[in-house]
PDB file of C-alpha atoms in Angstrom:
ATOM      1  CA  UNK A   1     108.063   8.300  73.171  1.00 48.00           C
ATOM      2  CA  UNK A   2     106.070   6.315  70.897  1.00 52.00           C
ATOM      3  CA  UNK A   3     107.378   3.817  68.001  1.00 47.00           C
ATOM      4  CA  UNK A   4     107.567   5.623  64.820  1.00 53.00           C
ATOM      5  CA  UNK A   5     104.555   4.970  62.307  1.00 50.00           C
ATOM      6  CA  UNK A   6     105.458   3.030  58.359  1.00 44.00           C
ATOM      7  CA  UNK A   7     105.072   6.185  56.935  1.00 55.00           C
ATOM      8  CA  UNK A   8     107.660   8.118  58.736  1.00 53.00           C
ATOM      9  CA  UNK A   9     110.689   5.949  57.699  1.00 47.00           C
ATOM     10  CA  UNK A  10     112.267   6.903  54.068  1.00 54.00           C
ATOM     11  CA  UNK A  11     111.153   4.620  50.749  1.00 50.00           C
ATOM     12  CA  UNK A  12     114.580   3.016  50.566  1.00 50.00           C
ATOM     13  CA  UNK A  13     114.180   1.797  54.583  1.00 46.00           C
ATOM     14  CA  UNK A  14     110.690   0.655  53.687  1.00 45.00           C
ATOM     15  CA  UNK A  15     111.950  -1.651  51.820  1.00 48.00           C
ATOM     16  CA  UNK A  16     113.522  -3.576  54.888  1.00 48.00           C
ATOM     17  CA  UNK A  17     110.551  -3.441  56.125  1.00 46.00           C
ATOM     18  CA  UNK A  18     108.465  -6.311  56.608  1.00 41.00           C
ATOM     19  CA  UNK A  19     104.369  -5.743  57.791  1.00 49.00           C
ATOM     20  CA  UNK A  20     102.370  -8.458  59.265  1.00 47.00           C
ATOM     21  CA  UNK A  21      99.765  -7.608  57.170  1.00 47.00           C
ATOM     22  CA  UNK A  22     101.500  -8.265  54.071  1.00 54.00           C
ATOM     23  CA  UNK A  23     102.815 -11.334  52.652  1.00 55.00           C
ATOM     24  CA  UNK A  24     106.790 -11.536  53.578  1.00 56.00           C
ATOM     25  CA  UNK A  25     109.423 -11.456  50.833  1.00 59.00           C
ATOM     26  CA  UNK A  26     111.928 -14.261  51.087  1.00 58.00           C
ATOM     27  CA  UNK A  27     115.167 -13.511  53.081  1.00 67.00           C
ATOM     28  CA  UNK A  28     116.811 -17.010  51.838  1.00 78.00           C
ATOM     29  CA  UNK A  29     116.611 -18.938  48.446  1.00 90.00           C
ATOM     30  CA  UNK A  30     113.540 -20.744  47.121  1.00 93.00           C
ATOM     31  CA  UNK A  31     112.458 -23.537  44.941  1.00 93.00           C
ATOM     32  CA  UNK A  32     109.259 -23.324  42.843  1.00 94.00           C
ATOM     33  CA  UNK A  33     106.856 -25.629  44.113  1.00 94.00           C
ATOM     34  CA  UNK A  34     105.278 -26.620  40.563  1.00 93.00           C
ATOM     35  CA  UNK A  35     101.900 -25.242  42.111  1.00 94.00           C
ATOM     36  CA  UNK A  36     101.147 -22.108  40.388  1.00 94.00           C
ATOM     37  CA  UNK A  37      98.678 -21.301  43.544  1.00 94.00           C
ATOM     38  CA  UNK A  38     100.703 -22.563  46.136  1.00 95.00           C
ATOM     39  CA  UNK A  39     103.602 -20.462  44.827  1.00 95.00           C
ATOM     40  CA  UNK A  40     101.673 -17.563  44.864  1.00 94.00           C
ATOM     41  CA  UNK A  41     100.983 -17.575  48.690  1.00 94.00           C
ATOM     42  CA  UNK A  42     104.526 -18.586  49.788  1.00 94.00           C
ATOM     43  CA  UNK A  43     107.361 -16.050  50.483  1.00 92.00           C
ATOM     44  CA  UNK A  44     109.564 -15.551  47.759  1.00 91.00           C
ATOM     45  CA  UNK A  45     107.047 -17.668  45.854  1.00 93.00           C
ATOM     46  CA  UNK A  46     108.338 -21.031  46.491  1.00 95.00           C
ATOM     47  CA  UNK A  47     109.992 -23.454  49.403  1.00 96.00           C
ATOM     48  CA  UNK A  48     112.360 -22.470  51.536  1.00 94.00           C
ATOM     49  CA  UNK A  49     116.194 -23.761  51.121  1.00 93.00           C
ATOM     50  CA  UNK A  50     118.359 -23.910  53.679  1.00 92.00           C
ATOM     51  CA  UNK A  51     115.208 -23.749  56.285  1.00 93.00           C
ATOM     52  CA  UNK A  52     112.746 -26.778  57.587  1.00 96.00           C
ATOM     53  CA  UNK A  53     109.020 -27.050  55.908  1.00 96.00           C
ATOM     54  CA  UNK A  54     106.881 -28.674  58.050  1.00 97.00           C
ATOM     55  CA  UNK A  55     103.645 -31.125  56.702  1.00 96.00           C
ATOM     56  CA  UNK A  56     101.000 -32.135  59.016  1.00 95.00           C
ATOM     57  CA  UNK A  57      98.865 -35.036  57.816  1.00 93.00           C
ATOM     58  CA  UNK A  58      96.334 -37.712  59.438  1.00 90.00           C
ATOM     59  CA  UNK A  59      97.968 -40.177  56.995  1.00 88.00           C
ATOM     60  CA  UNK A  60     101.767 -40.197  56.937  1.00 83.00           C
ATOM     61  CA  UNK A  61     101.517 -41.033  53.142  1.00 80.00           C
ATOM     62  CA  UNK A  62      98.773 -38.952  51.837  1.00 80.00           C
ATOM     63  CA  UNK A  63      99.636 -36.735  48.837  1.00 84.00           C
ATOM     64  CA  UNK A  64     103.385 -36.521  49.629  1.00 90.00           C
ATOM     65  CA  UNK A  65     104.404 -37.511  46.169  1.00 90.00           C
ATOM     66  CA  UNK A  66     102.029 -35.270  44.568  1.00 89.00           C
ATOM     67  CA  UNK A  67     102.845 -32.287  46.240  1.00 93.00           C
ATOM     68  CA  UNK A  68     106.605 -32.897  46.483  1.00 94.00           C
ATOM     69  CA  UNK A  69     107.638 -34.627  43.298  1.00 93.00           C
ATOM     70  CA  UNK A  70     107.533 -31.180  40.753  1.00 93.00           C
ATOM     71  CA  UNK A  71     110.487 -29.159  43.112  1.00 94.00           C
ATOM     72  CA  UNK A  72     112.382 -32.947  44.190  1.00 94.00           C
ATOM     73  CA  UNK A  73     113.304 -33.406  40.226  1.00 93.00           C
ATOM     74  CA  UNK A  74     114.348 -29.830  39.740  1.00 92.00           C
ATOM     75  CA  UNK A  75     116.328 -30.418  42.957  1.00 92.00           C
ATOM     76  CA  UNK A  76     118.030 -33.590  41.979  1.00 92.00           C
ATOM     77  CA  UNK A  77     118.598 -32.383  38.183  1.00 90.00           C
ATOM     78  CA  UNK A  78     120.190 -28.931  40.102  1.00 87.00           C
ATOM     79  CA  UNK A  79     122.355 -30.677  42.548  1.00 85.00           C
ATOM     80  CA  UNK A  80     123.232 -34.005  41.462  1.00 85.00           C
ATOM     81  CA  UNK A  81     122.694 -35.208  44.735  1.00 90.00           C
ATOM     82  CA  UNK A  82     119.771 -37.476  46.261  1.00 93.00           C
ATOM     83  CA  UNK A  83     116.870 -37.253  47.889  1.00 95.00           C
ATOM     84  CA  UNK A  84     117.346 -38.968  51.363  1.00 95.00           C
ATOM     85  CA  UNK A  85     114.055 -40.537  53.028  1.00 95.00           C
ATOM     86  CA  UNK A  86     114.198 -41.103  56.629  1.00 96.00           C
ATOM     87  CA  UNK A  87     111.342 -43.464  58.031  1.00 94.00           C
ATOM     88  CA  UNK A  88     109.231 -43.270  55.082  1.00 92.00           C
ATOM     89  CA  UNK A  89     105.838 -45.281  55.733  1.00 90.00           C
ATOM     90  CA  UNK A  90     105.943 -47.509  52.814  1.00 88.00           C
ATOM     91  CA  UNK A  91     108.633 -48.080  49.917  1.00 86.00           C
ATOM     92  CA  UNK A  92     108.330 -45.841  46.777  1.00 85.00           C
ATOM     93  CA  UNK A  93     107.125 -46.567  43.484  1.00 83.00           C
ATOM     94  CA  UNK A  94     110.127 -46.491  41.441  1.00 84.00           C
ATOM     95  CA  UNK A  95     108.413 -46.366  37.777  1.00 85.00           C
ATOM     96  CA  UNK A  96     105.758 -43.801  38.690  1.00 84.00           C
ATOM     97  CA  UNK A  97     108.036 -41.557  40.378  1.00 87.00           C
ATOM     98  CA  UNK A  98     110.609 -42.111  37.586  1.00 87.00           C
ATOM     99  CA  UNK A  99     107.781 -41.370  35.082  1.00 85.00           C
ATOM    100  CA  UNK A 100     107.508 -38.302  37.142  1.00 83.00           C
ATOM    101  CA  UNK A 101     111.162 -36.973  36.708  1.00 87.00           C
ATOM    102  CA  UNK A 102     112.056 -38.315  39.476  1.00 90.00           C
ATOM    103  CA  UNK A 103     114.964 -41.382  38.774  1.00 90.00           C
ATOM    104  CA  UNK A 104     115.005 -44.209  41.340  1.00 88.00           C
ATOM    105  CA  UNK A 105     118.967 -44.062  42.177  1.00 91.00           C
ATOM    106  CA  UNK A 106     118.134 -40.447  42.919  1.00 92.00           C
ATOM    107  CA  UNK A 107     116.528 -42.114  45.934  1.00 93.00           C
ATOM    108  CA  UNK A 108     118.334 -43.032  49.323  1.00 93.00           C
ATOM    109  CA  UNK A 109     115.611 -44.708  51.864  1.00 92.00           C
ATOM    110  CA  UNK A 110     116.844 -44.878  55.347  1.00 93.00           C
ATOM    111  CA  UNK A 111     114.737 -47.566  57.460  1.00 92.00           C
ATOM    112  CA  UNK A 112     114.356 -47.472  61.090  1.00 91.00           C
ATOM    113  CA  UNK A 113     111.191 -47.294  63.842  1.00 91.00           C
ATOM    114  CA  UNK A 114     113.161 -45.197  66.431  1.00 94.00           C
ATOM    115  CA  UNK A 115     112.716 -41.900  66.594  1.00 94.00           C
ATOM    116  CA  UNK A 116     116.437 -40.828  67.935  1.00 95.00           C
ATOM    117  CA  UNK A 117     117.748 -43.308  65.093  1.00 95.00           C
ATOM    118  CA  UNK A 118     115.550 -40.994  62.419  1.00 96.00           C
ATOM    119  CA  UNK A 119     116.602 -38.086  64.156  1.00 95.00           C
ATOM    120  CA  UNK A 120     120.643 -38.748  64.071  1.00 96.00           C
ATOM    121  CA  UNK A 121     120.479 -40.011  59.727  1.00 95.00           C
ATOM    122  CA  UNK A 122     118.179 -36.737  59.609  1.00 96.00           C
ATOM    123  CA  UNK A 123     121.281 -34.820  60.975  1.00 95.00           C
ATOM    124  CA  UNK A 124     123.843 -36.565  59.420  1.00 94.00           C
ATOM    125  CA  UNK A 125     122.109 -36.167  55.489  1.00 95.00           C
ATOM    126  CA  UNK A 126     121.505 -32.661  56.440  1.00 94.00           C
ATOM    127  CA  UNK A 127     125.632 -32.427  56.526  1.00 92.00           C
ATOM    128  CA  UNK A 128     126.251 -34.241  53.201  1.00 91.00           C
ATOM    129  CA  UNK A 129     126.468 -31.111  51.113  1.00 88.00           C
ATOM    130  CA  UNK A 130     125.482 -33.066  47.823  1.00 89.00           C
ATOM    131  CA  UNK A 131     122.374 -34.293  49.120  1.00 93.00           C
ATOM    132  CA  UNK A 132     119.576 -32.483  47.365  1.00 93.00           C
ATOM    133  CA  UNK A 133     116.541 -33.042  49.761  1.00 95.00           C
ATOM    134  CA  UNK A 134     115.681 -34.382  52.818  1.00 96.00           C
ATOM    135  CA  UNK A 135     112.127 -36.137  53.651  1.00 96.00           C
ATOM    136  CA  UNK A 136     111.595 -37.075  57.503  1.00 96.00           C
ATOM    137  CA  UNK A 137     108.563 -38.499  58.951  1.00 96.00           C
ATOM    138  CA  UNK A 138     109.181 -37.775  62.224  1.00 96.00           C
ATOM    139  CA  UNK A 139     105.652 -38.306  64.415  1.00 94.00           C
ATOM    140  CA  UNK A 140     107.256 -38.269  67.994  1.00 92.00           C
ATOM    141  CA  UNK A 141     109.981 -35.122  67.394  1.00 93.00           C
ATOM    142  CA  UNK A 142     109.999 -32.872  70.043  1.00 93.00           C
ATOM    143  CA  UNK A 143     110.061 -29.197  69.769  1.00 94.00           C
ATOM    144  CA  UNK A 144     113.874 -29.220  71.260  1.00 94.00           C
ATOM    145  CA  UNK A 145     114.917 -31.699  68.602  1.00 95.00           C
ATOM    146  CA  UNK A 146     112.772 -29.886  65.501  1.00 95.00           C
ATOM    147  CA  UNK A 147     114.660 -26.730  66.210  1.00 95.00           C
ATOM    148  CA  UNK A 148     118.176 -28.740  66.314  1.00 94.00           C
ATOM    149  CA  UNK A 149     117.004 -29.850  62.551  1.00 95.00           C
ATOM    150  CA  UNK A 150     116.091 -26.007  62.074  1.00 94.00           C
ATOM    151  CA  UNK A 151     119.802 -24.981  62.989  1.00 93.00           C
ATOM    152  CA  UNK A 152     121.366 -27.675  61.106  1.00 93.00           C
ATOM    153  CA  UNK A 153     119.033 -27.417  57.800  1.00 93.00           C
ATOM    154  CA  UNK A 154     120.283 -23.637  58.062  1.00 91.00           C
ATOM    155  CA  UNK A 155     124.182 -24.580  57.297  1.00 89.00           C
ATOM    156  CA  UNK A 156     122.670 -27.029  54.615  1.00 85.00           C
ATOM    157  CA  UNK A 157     121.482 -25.557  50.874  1.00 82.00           C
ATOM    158  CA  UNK A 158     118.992 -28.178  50.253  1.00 86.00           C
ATOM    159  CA  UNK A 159     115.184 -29.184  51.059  1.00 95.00           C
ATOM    160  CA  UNK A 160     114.023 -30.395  54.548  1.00 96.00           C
ATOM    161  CA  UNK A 161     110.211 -31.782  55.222  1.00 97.00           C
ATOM    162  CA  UNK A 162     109.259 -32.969  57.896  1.00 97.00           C
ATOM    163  CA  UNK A 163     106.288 -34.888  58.385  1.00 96.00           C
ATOM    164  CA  UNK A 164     104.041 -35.288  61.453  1.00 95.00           C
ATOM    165  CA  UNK A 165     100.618 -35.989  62.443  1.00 94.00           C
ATOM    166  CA  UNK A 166      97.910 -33.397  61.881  1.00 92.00           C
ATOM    167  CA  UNK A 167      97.426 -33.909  65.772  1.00 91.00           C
ATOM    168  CA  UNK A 168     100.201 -31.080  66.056  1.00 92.00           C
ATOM    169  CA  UNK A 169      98.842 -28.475  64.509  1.00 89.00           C
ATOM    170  CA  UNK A 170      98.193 -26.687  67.820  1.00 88.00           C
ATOM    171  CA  UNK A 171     101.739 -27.262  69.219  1.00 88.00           C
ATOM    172  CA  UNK A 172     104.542 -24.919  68.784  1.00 88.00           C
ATOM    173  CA  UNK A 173     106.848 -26.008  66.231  1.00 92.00           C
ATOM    174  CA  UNK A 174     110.822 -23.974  64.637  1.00 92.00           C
ATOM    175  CA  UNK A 175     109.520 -24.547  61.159  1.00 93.00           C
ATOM    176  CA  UNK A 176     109.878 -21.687  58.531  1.00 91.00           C
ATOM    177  CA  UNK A 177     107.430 -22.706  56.789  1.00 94.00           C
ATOM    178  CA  UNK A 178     104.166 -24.854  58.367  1.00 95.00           C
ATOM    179  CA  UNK A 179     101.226 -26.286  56.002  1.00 94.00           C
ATOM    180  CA  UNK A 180      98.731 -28.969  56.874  1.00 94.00           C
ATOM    181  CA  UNK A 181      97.259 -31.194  53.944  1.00 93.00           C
ATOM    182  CA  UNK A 182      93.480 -32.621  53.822  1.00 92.00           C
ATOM    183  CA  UNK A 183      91.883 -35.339  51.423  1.00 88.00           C
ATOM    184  CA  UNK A 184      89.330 -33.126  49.279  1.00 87.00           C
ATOM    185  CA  UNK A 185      86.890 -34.886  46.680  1.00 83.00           C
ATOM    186  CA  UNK A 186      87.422 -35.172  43.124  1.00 79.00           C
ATOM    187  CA  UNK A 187      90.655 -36.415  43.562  1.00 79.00           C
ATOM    188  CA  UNK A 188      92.160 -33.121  45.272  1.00 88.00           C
ATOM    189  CA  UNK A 189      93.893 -32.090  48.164  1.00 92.00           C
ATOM    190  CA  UNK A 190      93.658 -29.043  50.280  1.00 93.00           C
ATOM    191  CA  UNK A 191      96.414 -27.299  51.501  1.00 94.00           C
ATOM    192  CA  UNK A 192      95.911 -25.239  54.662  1.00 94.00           C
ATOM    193  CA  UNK A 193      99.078 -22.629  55.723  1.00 93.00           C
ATOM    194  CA  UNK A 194      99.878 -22.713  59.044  1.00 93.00           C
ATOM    195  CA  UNK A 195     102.489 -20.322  59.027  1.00 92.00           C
ATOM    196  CA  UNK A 196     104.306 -18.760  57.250  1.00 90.00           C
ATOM    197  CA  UNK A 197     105.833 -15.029  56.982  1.00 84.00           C
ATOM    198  CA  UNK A 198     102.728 -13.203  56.195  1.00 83.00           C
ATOM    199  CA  UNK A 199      99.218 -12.824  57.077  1.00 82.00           C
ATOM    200  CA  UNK A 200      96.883 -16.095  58.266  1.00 77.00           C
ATOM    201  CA  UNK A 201      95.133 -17.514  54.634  1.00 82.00           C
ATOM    202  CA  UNK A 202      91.635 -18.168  55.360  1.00 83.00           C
ATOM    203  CA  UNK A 203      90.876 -20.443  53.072  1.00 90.00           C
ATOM    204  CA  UNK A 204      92.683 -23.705  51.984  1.00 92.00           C
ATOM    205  CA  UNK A 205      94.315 -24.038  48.989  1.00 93.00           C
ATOM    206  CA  UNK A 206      92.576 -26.501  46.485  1.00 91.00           C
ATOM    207  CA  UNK A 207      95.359 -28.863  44.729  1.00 90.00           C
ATOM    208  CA  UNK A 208      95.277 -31.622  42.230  1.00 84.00           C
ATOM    209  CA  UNK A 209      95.866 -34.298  44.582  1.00 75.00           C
ATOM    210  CA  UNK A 210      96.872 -36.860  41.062  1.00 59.00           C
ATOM    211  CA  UNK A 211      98.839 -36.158  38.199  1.00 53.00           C
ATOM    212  CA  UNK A 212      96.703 -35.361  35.090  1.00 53.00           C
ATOM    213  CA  UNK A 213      97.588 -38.304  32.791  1.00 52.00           C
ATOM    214  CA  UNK A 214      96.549 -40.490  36.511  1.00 46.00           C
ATOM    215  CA  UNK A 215      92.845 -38.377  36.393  1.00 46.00           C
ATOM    216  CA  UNK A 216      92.432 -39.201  32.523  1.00 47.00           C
ATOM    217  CA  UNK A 217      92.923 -42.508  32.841  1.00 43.00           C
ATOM    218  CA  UNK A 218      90.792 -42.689  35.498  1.00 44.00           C
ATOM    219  CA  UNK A 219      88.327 -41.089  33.875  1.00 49.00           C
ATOM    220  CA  UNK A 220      88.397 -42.912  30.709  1.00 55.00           C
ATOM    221  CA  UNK A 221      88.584 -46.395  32.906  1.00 51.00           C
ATOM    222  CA  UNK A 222      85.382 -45.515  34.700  1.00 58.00           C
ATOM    223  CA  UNK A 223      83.554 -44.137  31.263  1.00 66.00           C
ATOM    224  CA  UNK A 224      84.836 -47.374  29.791  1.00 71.00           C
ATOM    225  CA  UNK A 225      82.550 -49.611  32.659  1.00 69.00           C
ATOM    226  CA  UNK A 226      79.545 -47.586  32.373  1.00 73.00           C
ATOM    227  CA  UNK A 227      79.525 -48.210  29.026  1.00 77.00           C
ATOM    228  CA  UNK A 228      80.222 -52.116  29.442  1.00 77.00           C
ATOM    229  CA  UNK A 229      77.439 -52.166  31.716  1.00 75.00           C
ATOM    230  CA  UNK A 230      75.025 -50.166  29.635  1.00 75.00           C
ATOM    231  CA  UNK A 231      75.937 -52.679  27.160  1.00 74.00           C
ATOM    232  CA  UNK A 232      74.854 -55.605  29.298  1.00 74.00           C
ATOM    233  CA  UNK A 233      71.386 -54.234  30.692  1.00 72.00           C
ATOM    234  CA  UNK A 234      70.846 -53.630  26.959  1.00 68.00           C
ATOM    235  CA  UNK A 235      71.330 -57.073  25.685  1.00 67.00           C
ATOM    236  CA  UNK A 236      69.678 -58.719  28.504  1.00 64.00           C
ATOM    237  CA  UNK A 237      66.622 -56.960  27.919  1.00 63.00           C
ATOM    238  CA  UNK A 238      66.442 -57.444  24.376  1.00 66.00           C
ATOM    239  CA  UNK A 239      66.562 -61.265  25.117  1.00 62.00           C
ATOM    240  CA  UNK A 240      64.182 -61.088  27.943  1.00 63.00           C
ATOM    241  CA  UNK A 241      61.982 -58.056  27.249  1.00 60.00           C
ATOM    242  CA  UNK A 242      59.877 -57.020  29.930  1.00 55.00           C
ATOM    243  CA  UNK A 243      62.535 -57.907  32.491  1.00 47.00           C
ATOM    244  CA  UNK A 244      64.632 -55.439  35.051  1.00 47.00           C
ATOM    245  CA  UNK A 245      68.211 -56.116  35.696  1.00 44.00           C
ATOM    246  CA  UNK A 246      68.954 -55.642  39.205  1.00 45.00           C
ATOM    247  CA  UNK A 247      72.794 -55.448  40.647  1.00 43.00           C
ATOM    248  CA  UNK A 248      73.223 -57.706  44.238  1.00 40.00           C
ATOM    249  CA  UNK A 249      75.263 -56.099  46.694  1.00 46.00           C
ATOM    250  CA  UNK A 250      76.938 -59.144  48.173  1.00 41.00           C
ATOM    251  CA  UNK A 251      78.695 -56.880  50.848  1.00 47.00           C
ATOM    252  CA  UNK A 252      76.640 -57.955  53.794  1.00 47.00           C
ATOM    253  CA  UNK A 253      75.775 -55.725  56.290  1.00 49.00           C
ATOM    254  CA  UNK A 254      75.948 -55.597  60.287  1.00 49.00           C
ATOM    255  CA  UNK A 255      72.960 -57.177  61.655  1.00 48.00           C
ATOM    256  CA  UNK A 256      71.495 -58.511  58.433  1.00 48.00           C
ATOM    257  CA  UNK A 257      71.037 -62.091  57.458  1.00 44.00           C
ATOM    258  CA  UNK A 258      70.994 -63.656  53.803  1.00 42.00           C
ATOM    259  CA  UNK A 259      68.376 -65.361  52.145  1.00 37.00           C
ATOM    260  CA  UNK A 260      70.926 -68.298  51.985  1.00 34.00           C
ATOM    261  CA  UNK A 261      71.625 -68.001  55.961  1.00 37.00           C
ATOM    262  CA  UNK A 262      67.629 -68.421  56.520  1.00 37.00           C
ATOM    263  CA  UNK A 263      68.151 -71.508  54.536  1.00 34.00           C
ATOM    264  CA  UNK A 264      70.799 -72.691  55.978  1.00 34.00           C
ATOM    265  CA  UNK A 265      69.243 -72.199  59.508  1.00 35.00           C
ATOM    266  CA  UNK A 266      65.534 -74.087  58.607  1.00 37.00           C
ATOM    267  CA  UNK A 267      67.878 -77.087  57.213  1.00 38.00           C
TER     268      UNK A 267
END
């Protein structure tokens, strides 16, 4: 006897339901992610609580701020609690992230190089029911250990990331929710989905990698030396007319010699 086609079963056990070809609705809570996009290609339209999201990245610090900060404040300001970092690669910014929504005494930073050190305060923050979010960079977890973290962010309603090297995106891996994020010019990021409960996206998702007061500045700083130096050329060549500014490079390169080392060397 064959397995009974969609169409057979009634519209109200449809509903329960889920095809592989279709973008999964979310069986647990979620938190918006602040990413319009990004919400719009996650089940239930935002990250999973109570489950572990899993970031792959070829720099442990790239874009986690960014990407993170919009659905850590709402957490905080929802729960009370902090947000507990476990091995983080360098110390936070307090005034940008505060800027951000983000107050610095909502922070806890947990410091240690061993991995079954991280792996214990991960467990342990995971059981303080106040704590809002967890953030773990965790490059040597093994699968065994991930999925203990899986089981334990289940009894827990807050946030768990995990963070790993993009090196793992081939290996097996208990995270509801798996996305790996890629530098992209123009001061982007894209943001590739790994898994998640629905079909495979094909194409990366483009974000704003900085905040848009960070790009405007930016921009206005660099339209700011372009003038300057417009500015320059043009009074120099009214004083010297018929002359061409030219800019030095003074960044030597391999194999190449300065006019002042073929001095140096005939001296």
């Amino acid at each position: 006897m064959g397995l009974p086609s969609f169409d057979s079963f009634s519209p109200s056990a449809r509903q329960n339901v889920w095809r592989g070809d279709e973008l999964g609705s979310a069986d647990m809570p979620v938190l918006g992610t602040g990413h319009p996009a990004l919400d719009a290609e996650l089940p239930g339209g935002g990250w999973p609580i109570g489950a572990m999201t899993e970031v792959l990245q070829a720099a442990p610090e790239a874009h986690v701020w960014r990407l993170l900060l919009p659905v850590l404040s709402r957490a905080v300001e929802t729960r009370g609690g902090p947000v507990v970092l476990i091995g983080a690669p360098y110390e936070p910014f307090g005034p940008a992230l505060a800027a951000a929504g983000l107050p610095v005494e909502a922070l806890m930073w947990v410091r240690s190089e061993a991995s079954a050190a991280r792996l214990w305060a991960c467990e342990q923050a995971l059981r303080c029911a106040d704590v809002a979010g967890v953030l773990a960079w965790l490059p040597q977890a093994r699968v065994g250990e991930l999925r203990r973290l899986q089981l334990a962010a289940a009894q827990h309603e807050g946030l768990l990331f995990v963070f790993r090297p993009e090196s793992m995106a081939q290996s097996a891996s208990p995270a509801r929710l798996r996305l790996q994020v890629v530098p992209a010019e123009g001061g982007q990021m894209d943001v590739h989905l790994l898994k998640r409960r629905g079909p495979p996206l094909a194409m990366p998702l483009t974000l704003p990698a900085r905040s848009e007061r960070m790009t405007a500045l930016l921009a206005a700083s660099q339209l700011r030396r372009k003038r300057r130096m417009q500015e320059l050329q043009g009074a120099q060549e009214e004083a010297n007319p018929g002359t061409t500014v030219v800019r030095l490079d003074l960044r030597r390169k391999e194999g190449q010699s300065h006019a002042m080392d073929r001095v140096a060397v005939a001296a």
